[in-house]
PDB file of C-alpha atoms in Angstrom:
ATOM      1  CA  UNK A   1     -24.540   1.691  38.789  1.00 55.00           C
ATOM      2  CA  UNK A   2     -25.114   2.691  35.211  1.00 55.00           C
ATOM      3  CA  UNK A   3     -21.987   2.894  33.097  1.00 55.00           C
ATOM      4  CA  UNK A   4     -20.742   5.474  31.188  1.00 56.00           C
ATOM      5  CA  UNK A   5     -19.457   4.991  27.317  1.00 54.00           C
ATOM      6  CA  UNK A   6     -16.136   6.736  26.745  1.00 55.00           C
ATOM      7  CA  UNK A   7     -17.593   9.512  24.004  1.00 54.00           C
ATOM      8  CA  UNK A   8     -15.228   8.825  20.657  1.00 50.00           C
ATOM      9  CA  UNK A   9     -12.921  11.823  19.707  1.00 49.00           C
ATOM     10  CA  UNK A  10     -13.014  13.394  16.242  1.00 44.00           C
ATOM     11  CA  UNK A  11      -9.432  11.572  15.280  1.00 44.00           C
ATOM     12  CA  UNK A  12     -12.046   8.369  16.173  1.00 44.00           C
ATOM     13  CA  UNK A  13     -15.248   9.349  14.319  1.00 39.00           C
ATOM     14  CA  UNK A  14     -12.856  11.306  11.362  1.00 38.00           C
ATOM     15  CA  UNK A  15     -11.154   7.470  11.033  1.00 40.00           C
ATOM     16  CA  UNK A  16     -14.630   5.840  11.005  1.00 39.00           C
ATOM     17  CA  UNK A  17     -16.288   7.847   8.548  1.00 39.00           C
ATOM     18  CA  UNK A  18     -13.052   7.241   6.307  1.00 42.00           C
ATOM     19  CA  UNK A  19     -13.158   3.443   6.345  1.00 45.00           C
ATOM     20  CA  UNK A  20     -16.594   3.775   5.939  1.00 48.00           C
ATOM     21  CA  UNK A  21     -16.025   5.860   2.728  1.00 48.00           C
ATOM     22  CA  UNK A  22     -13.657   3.201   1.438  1.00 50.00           C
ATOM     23  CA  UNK A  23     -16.302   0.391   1.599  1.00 48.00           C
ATOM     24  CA  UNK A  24     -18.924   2.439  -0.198  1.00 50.00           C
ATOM     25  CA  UNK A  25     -16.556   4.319  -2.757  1.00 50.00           C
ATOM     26  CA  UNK A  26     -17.609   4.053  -5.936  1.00 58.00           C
ATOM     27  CA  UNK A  27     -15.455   4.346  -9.313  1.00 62.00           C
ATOM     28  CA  UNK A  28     -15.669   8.031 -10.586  1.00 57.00           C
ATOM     29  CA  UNK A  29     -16.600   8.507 -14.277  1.00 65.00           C
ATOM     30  CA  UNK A  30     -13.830   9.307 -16.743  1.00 73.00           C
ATOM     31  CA  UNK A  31     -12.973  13.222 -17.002  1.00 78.00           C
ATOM     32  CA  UNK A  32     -10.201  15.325 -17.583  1.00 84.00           C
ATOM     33  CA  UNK A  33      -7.670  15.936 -15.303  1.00 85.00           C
ATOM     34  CA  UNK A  34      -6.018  19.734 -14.971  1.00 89.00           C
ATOM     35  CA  UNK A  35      -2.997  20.863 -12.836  1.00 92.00           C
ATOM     36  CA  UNK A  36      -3.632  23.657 -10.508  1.00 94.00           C
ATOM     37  CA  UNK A  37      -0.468  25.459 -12.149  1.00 96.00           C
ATOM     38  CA  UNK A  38      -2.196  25.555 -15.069  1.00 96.00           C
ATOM     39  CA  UNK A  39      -5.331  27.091 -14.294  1.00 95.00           C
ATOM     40  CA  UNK A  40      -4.161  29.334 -11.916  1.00 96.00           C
ATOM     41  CA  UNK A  41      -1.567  30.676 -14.778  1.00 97.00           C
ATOM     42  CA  UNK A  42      -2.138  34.162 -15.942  1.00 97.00           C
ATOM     43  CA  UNK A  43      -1.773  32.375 -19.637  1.00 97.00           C
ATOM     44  CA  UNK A  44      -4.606  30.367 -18.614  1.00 97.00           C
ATOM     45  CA  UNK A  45      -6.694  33.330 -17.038  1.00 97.00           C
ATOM     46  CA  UNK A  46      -5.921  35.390 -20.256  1.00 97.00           C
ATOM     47  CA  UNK A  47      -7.777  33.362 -22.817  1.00 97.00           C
ATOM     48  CA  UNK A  48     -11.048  34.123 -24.185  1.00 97.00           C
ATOM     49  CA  UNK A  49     -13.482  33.473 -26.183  1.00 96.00           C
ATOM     50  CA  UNK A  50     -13.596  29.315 -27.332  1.00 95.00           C
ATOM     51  CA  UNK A  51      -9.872  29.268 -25.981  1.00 97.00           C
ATOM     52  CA  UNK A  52     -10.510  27.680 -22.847  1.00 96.00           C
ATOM     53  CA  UNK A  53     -12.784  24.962 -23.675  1.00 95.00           C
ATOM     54  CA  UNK A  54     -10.792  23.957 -26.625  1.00 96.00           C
ATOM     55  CA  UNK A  55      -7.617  23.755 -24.396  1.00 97.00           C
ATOM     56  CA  UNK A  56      -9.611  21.395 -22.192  1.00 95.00           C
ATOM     57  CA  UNK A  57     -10.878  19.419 -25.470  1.00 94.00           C
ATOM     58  CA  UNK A  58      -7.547  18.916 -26.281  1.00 96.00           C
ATOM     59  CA  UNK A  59      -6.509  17.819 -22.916  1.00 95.00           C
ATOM     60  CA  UNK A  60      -9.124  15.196 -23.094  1.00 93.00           C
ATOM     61  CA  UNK A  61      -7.951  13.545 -26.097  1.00 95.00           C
ATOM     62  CA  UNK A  62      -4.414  13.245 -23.795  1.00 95.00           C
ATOM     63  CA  UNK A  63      -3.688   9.187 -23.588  1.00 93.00           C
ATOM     64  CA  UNK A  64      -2.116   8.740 -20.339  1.00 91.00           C
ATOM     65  CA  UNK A  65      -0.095   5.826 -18.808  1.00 92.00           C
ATOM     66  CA  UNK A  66      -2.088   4.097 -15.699  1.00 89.00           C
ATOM     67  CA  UNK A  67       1.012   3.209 -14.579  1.00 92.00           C
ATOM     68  CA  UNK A  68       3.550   5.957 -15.266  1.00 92.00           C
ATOM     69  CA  UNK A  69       0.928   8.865 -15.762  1.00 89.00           C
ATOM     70  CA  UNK A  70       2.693   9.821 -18.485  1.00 92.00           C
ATOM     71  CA  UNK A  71       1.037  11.346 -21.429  1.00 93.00           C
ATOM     72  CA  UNK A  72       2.368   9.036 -24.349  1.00 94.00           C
ATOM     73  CA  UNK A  73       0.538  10.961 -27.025  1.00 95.00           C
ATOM     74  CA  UNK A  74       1.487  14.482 -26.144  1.00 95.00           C
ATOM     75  CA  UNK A  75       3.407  15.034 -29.714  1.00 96.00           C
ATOM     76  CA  UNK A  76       0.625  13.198 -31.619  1.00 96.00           C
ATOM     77  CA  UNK A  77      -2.857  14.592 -31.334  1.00 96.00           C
ATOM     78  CA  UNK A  78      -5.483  15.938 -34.084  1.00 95.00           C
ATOM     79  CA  UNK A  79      -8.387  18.378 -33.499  1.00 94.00           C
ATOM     80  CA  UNK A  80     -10.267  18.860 -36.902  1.00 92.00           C
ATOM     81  CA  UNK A  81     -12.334  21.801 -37.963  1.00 91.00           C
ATOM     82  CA  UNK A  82     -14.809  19.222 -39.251  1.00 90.00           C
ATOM     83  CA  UNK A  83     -14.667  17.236 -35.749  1.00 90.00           C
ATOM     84  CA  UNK A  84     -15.580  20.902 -34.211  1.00 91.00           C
ATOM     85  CA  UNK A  85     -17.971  21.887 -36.432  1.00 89.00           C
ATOM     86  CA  UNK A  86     -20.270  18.930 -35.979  1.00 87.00           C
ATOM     87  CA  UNK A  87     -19.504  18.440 -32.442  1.00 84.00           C
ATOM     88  CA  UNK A  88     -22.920  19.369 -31.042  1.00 79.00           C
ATOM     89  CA  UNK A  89     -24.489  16.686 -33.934  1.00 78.00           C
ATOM     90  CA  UNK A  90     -21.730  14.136 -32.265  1.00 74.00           C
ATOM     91  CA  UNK A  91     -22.622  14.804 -28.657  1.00 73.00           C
ATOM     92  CA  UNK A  92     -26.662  14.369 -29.211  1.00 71.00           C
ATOM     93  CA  UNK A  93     -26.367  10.931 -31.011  1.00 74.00           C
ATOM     94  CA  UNK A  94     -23.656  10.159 -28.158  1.00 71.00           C
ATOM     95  CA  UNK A  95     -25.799  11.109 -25.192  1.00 71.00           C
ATOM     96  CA  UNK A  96     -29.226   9.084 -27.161  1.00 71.00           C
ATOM     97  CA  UNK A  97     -26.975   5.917 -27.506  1.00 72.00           C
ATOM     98  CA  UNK A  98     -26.252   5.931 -24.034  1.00 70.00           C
ATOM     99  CA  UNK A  99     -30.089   6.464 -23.361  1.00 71.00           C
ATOM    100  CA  UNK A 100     -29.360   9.516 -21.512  1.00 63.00           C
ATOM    101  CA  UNK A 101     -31.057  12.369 -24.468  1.00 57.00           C
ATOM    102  CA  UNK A 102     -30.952  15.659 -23.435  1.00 55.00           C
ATOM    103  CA  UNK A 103     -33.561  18.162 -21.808  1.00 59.00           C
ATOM    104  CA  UNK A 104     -33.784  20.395 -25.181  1.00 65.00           C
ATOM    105  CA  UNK A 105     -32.593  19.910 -28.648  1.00 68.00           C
ATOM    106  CA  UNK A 106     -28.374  21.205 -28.713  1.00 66.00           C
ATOM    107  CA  UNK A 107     -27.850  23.911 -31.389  1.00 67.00           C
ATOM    108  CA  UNK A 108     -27.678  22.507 -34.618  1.00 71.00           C
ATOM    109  CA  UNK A 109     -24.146  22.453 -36.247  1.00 70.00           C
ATOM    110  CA  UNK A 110     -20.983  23.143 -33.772  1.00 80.00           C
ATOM    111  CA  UNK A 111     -18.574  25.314 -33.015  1.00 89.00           C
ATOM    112  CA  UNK A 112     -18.058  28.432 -35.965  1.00 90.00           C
ATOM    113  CA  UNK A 113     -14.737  28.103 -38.333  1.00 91.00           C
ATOM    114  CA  UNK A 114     -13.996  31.451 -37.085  1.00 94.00           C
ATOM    115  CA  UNK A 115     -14.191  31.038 -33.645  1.00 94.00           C
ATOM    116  CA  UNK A 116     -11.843  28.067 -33.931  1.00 95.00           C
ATOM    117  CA  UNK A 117      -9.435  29.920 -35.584  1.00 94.00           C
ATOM    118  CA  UNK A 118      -8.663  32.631 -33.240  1.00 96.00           C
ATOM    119  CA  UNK A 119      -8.686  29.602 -30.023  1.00 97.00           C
ATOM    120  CA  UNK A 120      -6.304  28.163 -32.365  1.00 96.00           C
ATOM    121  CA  UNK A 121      -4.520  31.107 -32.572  1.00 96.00           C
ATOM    122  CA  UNK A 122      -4.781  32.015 -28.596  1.00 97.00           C
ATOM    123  CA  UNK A 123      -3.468  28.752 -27.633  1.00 98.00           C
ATOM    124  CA  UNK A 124      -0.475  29.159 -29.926  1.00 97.00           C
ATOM    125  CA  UNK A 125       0.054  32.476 -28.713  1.00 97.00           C
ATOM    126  CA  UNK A 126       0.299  31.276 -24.849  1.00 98.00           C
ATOM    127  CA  UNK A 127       2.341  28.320 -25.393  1.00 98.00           C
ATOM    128  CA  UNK A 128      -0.619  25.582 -24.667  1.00 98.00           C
ATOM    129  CA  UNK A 129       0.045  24.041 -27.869  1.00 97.00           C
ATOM    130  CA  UNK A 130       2.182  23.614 -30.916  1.00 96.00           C
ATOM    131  CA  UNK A 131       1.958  22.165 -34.761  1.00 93.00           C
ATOM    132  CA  UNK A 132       4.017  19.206 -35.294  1.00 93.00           C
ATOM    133  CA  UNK A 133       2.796  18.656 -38.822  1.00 91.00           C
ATOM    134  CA  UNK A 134       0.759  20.166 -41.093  1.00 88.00           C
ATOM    135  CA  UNK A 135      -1.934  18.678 -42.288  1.00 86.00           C
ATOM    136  CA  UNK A 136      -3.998  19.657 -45.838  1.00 79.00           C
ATOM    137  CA  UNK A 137      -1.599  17.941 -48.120  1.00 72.00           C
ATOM    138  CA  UNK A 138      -3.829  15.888 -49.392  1.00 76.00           C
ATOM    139  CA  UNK A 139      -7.662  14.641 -48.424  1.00 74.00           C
ATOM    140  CA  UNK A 140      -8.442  13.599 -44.796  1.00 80.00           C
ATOM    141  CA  UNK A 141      -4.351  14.993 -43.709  1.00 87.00           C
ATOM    142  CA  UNK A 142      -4.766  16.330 -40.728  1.00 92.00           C
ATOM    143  CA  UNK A 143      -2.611  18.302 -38.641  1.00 93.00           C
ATOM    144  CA  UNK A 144      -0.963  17.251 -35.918  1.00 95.00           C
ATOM    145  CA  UNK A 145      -0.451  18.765 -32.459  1.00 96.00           C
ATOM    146  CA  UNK A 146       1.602  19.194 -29.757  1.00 97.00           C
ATOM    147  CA  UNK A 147       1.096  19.777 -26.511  1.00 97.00           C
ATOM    148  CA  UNK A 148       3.681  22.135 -24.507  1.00 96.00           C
ATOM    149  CA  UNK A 149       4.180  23.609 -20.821  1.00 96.00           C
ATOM    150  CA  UNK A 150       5.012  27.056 -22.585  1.00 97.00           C
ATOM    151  CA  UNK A 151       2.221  28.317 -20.898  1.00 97.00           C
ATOM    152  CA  UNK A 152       4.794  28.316 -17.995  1.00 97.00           C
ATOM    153  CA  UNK A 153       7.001  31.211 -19.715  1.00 96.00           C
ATOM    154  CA  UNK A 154       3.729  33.583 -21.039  1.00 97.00           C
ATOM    155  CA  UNK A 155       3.721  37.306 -19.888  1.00 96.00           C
ATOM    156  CA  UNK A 156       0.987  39.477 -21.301  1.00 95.00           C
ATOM    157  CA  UNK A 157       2.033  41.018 -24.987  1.00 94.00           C
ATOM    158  CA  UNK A 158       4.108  37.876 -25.293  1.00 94.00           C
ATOM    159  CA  UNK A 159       3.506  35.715 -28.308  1.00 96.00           C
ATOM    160  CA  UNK A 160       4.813  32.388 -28.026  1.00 96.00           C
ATOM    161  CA  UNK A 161       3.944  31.134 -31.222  1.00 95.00           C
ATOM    162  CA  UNK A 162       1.847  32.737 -34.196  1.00 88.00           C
ATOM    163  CA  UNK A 163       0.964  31.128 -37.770  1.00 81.00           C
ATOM    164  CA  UNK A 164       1.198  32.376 -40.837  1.00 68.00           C
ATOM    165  CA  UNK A 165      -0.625  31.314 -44.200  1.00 67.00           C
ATOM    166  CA  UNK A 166       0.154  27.952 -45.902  1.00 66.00           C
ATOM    167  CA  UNK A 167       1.590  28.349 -49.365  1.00 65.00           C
ATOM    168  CA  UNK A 168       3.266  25.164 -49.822  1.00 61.00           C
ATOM    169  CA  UNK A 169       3.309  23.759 -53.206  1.00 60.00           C
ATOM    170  CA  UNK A 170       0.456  21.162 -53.836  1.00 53.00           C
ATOM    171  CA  UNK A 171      -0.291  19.042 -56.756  1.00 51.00           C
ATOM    172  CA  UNK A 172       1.504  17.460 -59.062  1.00 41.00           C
ATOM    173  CA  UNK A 173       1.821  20.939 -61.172  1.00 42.00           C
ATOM    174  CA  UNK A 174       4.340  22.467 -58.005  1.00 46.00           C
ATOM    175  CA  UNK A 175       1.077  25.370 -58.029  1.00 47.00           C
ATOM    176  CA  UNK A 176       1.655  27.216 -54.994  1.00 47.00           C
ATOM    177  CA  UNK A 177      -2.285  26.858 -53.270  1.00 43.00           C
ATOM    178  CA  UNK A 178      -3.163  28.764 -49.811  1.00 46.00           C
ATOM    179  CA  UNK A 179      -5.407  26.623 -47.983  1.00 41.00           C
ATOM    180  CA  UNK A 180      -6.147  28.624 -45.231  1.00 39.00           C
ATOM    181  CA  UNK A 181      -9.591  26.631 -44.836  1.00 36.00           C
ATOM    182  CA  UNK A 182      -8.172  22.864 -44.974  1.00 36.00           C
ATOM    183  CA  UNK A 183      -8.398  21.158 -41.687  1.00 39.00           C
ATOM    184  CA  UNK A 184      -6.495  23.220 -39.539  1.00 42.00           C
ATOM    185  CA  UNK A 185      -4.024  25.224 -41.187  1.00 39.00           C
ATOM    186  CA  UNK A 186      -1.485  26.562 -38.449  1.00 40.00           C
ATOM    187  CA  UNK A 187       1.803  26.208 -38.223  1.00 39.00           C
ATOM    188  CA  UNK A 188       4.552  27.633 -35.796  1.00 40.00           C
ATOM    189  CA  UNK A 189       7.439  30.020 -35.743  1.00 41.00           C
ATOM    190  CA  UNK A 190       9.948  27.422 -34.177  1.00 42.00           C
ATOM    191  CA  UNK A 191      12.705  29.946 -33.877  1.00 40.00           C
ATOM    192  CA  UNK A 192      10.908  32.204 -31.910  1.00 42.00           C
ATOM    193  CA  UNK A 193      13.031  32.140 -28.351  1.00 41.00           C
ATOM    194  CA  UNK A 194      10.733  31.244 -25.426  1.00 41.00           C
ATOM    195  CA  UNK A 195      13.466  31.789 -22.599  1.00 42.00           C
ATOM    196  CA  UNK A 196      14.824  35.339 -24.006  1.00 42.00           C
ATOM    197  CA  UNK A 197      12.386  37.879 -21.924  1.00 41.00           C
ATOM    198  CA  UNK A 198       9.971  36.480 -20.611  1.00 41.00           C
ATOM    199  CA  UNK A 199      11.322  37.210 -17.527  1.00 40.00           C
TER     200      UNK A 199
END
């Protein structure tokens, strides 16, 4: 009398395919992590232009904890009109050193001054960011960033932060000098109240 195999349920075959999955898992390549509140926010959904993929180029430079996940560098990171101009030159030589090259030649230069001022200015705007120093004092100063949760608070025709132009006095003659086109020259209104209607 032949005998018949109990068929295996889907609880069965869903547990077998998982501990199959754990022996063959392989370690994912580095990326950039994003929080579904944030790119489900309507601050998020409101940017335009370079906005967006600057927000995620400064989320990438994020160091975070392995063991906490905390972000230990959240007050302390630089993004360089230079380092954005060039960034296409960057990314080739990156991509040949790692032997990969690319299907056709990436456009020469990077990413136009003016379109990384008004990202700049967008992320300010929706509270992604913030200036904790200002750089341009001097050669190679850069600014520093911040990043915030502002983003949280945004309703549209709020402005969360906005900057203004840089006439500090440089030199060693106290000149006042604008240098609207060193590094990045943004800074923030800090007493602009983020809580007060925003509703």
């Amino acid at each position: 009398m032949a005998k018949h195999h109990k068929r295996p349920s889907s609880c069965e075959l869903l547990v077998v395919v998982m501990d199959r999955g754990k022996k063959k898992s392989r370690k994912m390549q580095p990326g950039t992590w994003l929080e579904r509140d944030l790119f489900t926010s309507p601050a998020f959904l409101e940017l335009g232009g370079f906005a967006p993929q600057l927000l995620i180029l400064f989320l990438g430079k994020r160091d975070i904890d392995p063991n906490t996940k905390v972000v230990v560098n959240r007050d302390n990171i630089t993004m360089t009109f230079i380092e954005l101009e060039q960034f296409y030159e960057r990314r080739e030589k990156q991509l040949k050193d790692q032997g990969s090259g690319t299907l056709a030649p990436l456009p020469k230069g990077g990413i136009k001054r003016p379109r990384i001022t008004r990202a700049l200015d967008q992320l300010l705007a929706h509270g992604f960011i913030r200036i904790i120093r200002r750089g341009g004092a001097y050669k190679k100063d850069k600014t520093i960033y911040g990043l915030t949760e502002d983003w949280r608070f945004w309703r549209p025709g709020t402005v969360i932060r906005s900057r203004e132009p840089d006439t500090r006095r440089l030199g060693y003659n106290g000149r006042k000098t604008k240098i609207a086109h060193e590094n990045v020259p943004i800074h923030t209104h800090e007493n602009v109240p983020i809580e007060e209607g925003l509703g």
